[in-house]
Short mmCIF file of C-alpha atoms and ligand atoms in Angstrom, two decimals:
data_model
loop_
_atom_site.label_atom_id
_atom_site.label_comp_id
_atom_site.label_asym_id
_atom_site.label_seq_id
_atom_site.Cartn_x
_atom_site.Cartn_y
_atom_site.Cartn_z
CA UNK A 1 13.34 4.66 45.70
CA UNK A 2 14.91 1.14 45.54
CA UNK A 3 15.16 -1.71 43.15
CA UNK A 4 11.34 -1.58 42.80
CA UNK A 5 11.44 1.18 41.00
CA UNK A 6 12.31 -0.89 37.55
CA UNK A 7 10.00 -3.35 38.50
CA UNK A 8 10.87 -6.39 40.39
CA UNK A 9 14.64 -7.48 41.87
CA UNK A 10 16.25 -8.45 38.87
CA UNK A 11 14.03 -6.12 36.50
CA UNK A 12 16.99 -3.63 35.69
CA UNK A 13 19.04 -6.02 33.57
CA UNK A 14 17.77 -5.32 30.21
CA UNK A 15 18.10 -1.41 31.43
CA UNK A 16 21.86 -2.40 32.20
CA UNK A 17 22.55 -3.82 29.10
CA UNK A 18 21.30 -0.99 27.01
CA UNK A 19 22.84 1.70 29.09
CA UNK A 20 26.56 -0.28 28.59
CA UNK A 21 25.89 -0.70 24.78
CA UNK A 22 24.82 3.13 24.73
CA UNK A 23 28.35 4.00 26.46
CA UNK A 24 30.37 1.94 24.57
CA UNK A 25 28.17 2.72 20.85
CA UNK A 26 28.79 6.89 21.46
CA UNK A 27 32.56 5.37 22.75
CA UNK A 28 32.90 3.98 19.27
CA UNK A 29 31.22 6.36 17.34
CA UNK A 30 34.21 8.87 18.69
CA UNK A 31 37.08 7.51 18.10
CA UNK A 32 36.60 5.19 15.29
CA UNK A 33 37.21 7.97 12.93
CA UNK A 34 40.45 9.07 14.84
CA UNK A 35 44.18 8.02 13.54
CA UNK A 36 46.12 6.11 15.32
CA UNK A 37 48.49 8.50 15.96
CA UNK A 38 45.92 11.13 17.91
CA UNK A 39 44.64 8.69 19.70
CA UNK A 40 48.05 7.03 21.61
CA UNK A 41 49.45 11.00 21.74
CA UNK A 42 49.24 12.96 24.63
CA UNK A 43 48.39 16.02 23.66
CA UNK A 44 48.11 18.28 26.71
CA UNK A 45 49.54 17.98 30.13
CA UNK A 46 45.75 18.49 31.41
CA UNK A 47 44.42 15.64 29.67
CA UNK A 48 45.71 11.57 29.01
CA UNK A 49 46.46 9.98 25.45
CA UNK A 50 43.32 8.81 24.35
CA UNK A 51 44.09 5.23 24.48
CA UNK A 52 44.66 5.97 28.35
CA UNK A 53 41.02 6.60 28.82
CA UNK A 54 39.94 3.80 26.87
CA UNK A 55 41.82 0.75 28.41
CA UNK A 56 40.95 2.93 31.79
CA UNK A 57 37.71 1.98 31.23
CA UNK A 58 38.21 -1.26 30.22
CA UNK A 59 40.32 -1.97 33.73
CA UNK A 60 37.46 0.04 35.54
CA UNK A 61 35.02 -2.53 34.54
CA UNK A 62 36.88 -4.89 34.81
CA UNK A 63 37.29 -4.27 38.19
CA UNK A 64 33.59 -3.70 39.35
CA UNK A 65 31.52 -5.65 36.64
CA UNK A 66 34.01 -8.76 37.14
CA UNK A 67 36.40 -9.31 39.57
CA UNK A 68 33.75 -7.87 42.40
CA UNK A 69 31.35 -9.56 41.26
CA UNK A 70 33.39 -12.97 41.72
CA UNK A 71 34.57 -13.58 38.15
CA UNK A 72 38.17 -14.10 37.13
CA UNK A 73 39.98 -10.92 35.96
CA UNK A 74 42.25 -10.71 32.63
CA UNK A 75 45.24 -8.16 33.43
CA UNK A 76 47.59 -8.48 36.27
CA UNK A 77 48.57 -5.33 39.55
CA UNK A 78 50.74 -3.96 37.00
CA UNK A 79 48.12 -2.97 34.54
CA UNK A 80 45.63 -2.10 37.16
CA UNK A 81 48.45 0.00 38.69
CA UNK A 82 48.70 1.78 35.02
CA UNK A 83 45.08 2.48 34.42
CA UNK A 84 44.18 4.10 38.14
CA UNK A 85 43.17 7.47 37.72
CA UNK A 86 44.31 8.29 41.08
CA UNK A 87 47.76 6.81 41.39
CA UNK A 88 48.45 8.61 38.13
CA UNK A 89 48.34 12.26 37.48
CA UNK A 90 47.04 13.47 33.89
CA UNK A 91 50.36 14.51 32.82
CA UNK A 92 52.60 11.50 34.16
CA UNK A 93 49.86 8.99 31.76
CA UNK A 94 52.25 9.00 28.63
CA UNK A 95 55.50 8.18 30.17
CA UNK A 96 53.62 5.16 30.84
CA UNK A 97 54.25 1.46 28.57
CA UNK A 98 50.44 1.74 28.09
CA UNK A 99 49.00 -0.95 25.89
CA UNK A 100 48.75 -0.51 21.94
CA UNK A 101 46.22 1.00 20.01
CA UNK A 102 44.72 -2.54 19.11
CA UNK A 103 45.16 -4.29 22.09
CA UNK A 104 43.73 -1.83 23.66
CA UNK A 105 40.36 -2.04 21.86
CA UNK A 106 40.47 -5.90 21.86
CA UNK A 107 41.16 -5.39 26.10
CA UNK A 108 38.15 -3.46 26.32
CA UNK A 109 35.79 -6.25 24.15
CA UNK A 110 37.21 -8.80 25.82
CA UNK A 111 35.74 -7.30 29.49
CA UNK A 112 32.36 -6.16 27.67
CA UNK A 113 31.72 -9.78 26.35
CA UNK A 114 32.44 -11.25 29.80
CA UNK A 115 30.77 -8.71 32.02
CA UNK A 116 27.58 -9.27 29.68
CA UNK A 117 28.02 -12.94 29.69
CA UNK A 118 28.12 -12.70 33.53
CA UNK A 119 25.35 -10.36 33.52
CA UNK A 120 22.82 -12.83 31.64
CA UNK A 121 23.45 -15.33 33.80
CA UNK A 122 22.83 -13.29 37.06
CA UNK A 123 19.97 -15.01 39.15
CA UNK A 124 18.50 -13.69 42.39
CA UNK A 125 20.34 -16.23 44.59
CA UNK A 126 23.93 -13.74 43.24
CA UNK A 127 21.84 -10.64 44.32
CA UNK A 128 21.47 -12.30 48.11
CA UNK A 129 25.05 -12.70 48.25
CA UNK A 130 26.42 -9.48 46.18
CA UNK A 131 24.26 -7.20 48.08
CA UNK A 132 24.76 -3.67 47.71
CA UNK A 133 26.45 -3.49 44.55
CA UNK A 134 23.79 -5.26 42.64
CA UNK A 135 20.95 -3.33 44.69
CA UNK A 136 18.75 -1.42 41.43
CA UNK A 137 21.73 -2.82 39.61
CA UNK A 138 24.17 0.22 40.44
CA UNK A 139 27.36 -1.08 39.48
CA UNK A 140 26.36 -1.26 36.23
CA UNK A 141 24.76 1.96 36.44
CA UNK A 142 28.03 3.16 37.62
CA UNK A 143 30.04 1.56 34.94
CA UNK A 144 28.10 2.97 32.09
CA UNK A 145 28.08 6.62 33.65
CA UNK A 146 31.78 6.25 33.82
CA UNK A 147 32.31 5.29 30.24
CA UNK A 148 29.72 8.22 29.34
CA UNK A 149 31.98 10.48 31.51
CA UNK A 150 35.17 9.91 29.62
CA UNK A 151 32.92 10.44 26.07
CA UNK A 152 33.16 13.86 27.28
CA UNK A 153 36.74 13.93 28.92
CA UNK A 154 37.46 12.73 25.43
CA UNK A 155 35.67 15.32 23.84
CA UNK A 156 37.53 17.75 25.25
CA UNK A 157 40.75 16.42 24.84
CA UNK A 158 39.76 16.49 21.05
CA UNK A 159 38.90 20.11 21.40
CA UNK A 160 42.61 20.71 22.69
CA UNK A 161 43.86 19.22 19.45
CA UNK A 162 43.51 21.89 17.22
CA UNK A 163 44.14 19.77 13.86
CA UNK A 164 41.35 17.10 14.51
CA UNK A 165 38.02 17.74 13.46
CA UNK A 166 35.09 16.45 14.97
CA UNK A 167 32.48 13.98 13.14
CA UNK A 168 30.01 15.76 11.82
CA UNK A 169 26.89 15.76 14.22
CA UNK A 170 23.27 14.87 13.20
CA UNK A 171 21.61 17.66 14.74
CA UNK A 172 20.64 21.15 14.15
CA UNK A 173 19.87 23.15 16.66
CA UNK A 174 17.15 25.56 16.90
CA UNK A 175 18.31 29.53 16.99
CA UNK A 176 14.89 31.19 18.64
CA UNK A 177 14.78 35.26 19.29
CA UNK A 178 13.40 34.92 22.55
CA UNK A 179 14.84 38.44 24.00
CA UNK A 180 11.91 40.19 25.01
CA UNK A 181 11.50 37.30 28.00
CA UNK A 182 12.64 38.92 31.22
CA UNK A 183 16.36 37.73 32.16
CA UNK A 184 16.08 36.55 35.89
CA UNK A 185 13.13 34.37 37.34
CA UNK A 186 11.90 34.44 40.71
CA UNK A 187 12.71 30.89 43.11
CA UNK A 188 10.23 31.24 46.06
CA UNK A 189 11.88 30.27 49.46
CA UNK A 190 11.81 27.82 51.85
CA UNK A 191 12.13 24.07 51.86
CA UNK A 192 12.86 21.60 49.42
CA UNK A 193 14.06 18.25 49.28
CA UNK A 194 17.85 18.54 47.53
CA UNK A 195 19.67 14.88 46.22
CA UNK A 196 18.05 11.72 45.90
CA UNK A 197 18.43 7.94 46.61
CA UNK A 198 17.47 6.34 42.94
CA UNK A 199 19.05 3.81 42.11
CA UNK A 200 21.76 4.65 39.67
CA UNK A 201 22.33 8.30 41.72
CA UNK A 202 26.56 8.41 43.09
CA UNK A 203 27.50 8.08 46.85
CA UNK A 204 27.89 12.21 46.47
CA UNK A 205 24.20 13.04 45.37
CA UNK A 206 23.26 10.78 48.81
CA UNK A 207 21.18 10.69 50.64
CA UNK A 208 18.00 13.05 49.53
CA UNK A 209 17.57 15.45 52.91
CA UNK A 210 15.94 18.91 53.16
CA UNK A 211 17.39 22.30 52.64
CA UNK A 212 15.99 25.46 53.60
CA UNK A 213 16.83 28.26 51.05
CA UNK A 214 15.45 31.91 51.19
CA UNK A 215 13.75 33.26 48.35
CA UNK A 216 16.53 34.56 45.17
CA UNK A 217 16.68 35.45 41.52
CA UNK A 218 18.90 33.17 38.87
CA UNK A 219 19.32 33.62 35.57
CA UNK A 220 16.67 32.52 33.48
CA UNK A 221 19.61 31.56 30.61
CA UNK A 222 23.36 30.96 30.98
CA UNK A 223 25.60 33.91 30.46
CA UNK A 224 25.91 34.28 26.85
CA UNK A 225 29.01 35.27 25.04
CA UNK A 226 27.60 38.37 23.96
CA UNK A 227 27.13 39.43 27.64
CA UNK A 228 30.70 38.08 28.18
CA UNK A 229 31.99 40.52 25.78
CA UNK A 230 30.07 43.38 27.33
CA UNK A 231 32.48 42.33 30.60
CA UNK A 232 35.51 42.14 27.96
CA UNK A 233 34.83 45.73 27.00
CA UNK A 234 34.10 47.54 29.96
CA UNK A 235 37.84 45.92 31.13
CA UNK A 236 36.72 43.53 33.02
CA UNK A 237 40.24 41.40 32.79
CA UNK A 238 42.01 44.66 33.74
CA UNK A 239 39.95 45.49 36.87
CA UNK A 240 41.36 43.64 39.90
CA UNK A 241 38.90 44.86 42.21
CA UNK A 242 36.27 42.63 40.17
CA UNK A 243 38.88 39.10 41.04
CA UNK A 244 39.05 36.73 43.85
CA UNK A 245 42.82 37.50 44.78
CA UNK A 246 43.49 34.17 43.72
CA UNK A 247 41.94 34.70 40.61
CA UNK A 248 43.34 37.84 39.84
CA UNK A 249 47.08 36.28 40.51
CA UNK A 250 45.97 33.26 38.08
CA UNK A 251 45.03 35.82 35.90
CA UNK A 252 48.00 37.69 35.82
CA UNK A 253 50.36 34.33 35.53
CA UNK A 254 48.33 33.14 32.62
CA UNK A 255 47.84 36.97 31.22
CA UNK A 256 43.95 35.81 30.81
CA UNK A 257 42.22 38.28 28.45
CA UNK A 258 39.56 35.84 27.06
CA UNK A 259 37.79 32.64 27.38
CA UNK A 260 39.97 29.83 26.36
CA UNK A 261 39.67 29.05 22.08
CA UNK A 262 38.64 32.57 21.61
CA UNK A 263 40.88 35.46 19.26
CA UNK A 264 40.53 38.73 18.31
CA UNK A 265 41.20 38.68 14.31
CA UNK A 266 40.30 41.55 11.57
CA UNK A 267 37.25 40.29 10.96
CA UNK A 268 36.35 40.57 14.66
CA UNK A 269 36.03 37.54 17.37
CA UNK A 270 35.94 33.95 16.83
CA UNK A 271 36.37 31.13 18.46
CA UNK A 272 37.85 27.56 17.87
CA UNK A 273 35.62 24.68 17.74
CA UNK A 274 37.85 21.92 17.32
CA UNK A 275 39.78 22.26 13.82
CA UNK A 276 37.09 25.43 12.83
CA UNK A 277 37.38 29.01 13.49
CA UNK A 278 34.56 30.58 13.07
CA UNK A 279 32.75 33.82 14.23
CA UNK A 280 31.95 34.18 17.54
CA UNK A 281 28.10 33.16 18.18
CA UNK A 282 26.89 35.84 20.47
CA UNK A 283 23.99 33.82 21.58
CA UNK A 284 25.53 31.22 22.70
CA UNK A 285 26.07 30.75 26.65
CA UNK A 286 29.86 31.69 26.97
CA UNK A 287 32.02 28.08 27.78
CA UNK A 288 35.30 27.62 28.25
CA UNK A 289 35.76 30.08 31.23
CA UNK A 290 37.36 29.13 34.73
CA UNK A 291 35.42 29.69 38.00
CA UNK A 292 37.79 32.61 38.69
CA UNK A 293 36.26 34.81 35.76
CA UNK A 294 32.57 33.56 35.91
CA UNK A 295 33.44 35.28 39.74
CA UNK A 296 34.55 37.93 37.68
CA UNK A 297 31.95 38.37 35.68
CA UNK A 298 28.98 37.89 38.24
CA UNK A 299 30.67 40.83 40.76
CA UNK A 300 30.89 43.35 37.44
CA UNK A 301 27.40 42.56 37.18
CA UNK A 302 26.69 43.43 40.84
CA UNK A 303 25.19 39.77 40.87
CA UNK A 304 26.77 36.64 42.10
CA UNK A 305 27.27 32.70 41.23
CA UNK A 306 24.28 30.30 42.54
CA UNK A 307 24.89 28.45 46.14
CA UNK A 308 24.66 24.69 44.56
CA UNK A 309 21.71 24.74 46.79
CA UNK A 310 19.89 27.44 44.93
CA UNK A 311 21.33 25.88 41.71
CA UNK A 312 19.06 22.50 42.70
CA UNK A 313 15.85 24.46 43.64
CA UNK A 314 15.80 26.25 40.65
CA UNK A 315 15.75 23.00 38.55
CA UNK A 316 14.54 20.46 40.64
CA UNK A 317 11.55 21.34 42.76
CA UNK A 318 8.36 23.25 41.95
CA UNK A 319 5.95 25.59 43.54
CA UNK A 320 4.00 22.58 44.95
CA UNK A 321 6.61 20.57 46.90
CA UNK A 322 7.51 18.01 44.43
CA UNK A 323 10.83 17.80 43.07
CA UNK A 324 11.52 16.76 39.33
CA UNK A 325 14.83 14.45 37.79
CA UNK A 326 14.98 16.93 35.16
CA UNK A 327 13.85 20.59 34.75
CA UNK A 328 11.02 20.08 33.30
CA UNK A 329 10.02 16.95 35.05
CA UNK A 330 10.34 13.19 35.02
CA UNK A 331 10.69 12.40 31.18
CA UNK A 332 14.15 11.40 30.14
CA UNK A 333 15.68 14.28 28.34
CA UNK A 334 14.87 14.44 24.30
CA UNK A 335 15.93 16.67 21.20
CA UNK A 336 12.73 19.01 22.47
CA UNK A 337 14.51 19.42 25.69
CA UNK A 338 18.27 19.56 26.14
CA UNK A 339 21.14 19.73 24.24
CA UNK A 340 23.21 17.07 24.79
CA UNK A 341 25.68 14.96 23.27
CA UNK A 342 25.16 13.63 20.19
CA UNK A 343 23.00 16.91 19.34
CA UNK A 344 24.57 20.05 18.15
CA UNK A 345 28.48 19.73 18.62
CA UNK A 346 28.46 23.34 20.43
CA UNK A 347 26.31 24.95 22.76
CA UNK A 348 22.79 25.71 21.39
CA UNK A 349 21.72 29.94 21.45
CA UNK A 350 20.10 31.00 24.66
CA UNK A 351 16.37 30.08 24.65
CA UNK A 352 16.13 27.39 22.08
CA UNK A 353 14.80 25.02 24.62
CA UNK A 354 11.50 26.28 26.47
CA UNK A 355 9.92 22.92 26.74
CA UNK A 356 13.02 22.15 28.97
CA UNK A 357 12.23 25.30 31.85
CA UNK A 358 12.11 24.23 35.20
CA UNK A 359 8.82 24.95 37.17
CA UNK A 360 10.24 28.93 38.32
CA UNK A 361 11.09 28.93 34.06
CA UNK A 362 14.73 28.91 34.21
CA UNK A 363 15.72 27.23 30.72
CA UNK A 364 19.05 25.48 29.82
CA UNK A 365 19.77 24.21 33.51
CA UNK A 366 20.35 21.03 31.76
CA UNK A 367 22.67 20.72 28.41
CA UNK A 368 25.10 23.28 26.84
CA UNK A 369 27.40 24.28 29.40
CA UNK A 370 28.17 22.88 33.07
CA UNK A 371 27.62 26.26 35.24
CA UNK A 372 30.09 27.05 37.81
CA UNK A 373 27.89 27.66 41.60
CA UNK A 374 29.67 29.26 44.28
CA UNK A 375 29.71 26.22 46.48
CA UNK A 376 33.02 24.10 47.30
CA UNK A 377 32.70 19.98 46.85
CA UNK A 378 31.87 18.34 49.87
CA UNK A 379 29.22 15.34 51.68
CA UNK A 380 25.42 15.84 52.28
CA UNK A 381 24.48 15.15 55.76
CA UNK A 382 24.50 11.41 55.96
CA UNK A 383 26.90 10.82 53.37
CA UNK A 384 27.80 7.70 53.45
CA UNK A 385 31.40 6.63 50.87
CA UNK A 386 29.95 3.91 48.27
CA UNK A 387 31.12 2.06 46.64
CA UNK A 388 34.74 3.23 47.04
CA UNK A 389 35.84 6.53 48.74
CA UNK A 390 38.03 7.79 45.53
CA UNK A 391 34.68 8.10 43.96
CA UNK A 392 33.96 11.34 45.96
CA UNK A 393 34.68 11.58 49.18
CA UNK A 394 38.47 12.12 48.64
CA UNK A 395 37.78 15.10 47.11
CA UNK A 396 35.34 16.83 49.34
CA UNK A 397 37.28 19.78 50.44
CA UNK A 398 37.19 24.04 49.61
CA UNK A 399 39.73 22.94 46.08
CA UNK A 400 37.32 21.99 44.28
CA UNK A 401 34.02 23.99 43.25
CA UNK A 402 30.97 22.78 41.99
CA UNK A 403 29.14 22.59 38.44
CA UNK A 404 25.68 21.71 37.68
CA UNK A 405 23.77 20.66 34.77
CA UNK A 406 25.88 19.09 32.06
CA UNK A 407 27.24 20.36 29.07
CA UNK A 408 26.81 19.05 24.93
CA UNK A 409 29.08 16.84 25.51
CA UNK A 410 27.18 15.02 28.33
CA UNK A 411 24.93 11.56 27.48
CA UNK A 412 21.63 11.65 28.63
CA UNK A 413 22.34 8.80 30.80
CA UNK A 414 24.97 10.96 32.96
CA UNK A 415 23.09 13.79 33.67
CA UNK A 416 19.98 14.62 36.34
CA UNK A 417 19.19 17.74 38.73
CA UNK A 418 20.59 16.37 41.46
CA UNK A 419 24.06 15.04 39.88
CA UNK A 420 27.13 16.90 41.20
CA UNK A 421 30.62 18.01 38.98
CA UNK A 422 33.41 19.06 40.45
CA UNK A 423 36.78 21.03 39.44
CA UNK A 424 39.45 23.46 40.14
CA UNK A 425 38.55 26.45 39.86
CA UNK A 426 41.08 27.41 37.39
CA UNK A 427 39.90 24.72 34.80
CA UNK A 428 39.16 26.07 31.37
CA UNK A 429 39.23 23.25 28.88
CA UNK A 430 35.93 21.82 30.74
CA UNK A 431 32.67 22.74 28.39
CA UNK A 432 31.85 24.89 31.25
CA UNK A 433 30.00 28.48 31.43
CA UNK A 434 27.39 29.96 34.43
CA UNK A 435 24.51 31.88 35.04
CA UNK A 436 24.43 34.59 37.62
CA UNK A 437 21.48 35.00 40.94
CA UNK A 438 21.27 37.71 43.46
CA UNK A 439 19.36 37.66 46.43
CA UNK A 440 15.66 38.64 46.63
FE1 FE2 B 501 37.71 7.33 35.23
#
């Protein structure tokens, strides 16, 4: 696909414009309700203060949506120094003289109202010389799926902070009794064409090239926590022989006996969702778990975790050859479909979305939880760094594993079959679960 695909060169402006007011609305809609104080405290090592993120964004686009685009910036090295994700770790982001709650709000209008302003006045003649960047208009793509991205980085920094509630959400999600629907579906083998080259896709989805993958079983739903506790009871934190040995040592250091936000009280489990305990939802996938014990988990079942590969095939393509955006085609995802953020606030039950299955039926691939796959981070054949290598390709490496799908947390802008997550695999405070496959 190329910029024809919105409908002449300069077509994707108005699609710009309401993907950055999207970002920045759900941006807004967050933290507006927040005290000061939460958001300029760090409150975990693993995450920054909130007003980190937010002027983060602001120097982000300032960066890409101005400055390379040939207008003037507004901060000097110094702040851009501050606000660079890579030059400063997570933990190190409060010791910083970061900008005040205020100014950091009026930083990040100030860049929106020029970067628009810019953007209006864009002409085709900026396009010849730009080039790439502007191509589809993927730098704006890229800036909106980066503020998107730290909605849910956000999100679960709130979750750490057990005092703060969330806003109430508007949705209610549906709670079907689907169990009589077998649990694994069949993925026929052979070809298929894994990644893409649309417009707005990252440098790590590139370019779209085929995959040959023999025929296997996945999990028609995510693990639930109902199924988790099944693994809970029959010892399955007690049982080495079930744990990657670096999983089992992680375990042991960090005494894991649960997912993360979950407690064993009279009245049986619960888990924490943000300043609420409440009882543990059995039918809801399981989140909050590290790669190390959805590894766990899969070998007590005598399955395993999905090859990314598999992961892809199972969502994206269908019996005929073609290959889908989303499970259940090329639609953009709705209430009917997916649960994602603003929906529920929480993981919907397993099988409330059938009008989301992929072609082989496997429901839930999109929304809910990210699911852990078996497969480390690294570059498609013809991978090609764009438009910076600290996007990706500085993490490509066996570190980091990779998670599909998108959690509740995740805008419907930032999420497709093809888009790749990646993490340690001891992270926990990620909205992420799994399903299991085995082979055929
Ligand atoms: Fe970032």
């Amino acid at each position: 696909m190329d910029a024809r695909e919105f409908g002449g060169p300069l077509a994707w402006k108005d699609r710009a414009r309401e993907a950055l007011g999207t970002a920045r609305r759900r941006l807004g809609d967050l933290l507006r309700p927040l005290p000061a104080e939460v958001l300029s405290t760090q409150h975990s090592p693993l995450m920054s203060p909130p007003i980190w993120d937010v002027a983060h964004l602001a120097n982000y686009e300032e960066q890409w949506l101005l400055r390379s685009l040939g207008e003037p910036g507004l901060v000097g090295a110094e702040t851009d120094r501050m606000y660079d994700a890579i030059r400063n770790p997570r933990a190190s982001r409060s010791t910083l003289p970061l900008l005040g709650v205020a100014e950091t709000f009026a930083y990040a209008e100030q860049v929106r109202a020029r970067a628009l302003r810019h953007l209006d006045g864009l002409d085709e003649e900026a396009l010849v010389q730009t080039g790439a960047l502007l191509e589809g208009g993927f730098v704006y793509g890229m800036v909106a799926q980066h503020e998107q991205q730290h909605v849910e980085t956000l999100i679960a920094t709130l979750q750490l902070v057990s005092s703060t509630a969330l806003p109430p959400l508007p949705g209610a999600l549906p709670r079907p009794d689907r169990g009589s629907l077998s649990r694994e579906v069949r993925v026929r083998g052979g070809a298929f064409r894994m990644g893409t080259d649309a417009p707005w896709a990252y440098d790590n989805e590139r370019p779209q090239h085929g995959v040959d993958v023999p025929e296997f079983f996945i999990d028609r739903f995510p693990v639930s926590n109902e199924d988790f506790l099944a693994f809970i009871d029959d010892g399955g934190y007690r049982r080495q022989e079930l744990w990657h040995p670096a999983g089992w040592a992680f375990r042991e250091a960090e005494r894991l006996e649960h997912p993360l936000f979950w407690r064993r009280s009279a009245q049986g489990w619960e888990r924490r969702r943000f300043a609420l305990w409440e009882a543990l939802p059995g039918a809801e996938p399981v989140c909050h778990v590290s790669w190390y014990e959805a590894d766990a988990y899969a070998r007590w079942a005598a399955r395993r975790l999905p090859t990314e590969a598999e992961w892809e095939k199972a969502a994206a393509s269908a019996p005929d050859g073609t290959v889908r955006r989303y499970p259940w085609g090329d639609t953009p995802p709705d209430l009917s479909r997916a649960n994602l953020w603003p929906l529920g606030g929480h993981p919907a039950s397993v099988g409330a979305f059938p009008a989301g299955a992929s072609a082989w039926g496997a429901e839930q691939l999109v929304g809910d939880v990210w699911e852990w796959t078996a497969s480390d981070f690294g570059p498609y054949p013809g991978f090609r760094a764009f438009p910076y290598p600290e996007y990706s390709a500085v993490f490509f490496g066996p570190e980091y594993k990779i998670l599909r799908g998108g959690s509740w947390a995740v805008a419907p802008d930032a999420i497709r079959n093809t888009f790749r997550n990646w993490d340690y695999p001891i992270r926990r405070q990620i909205f992420a679960g799994f399903r299991c496959a085995r082979d055929a």
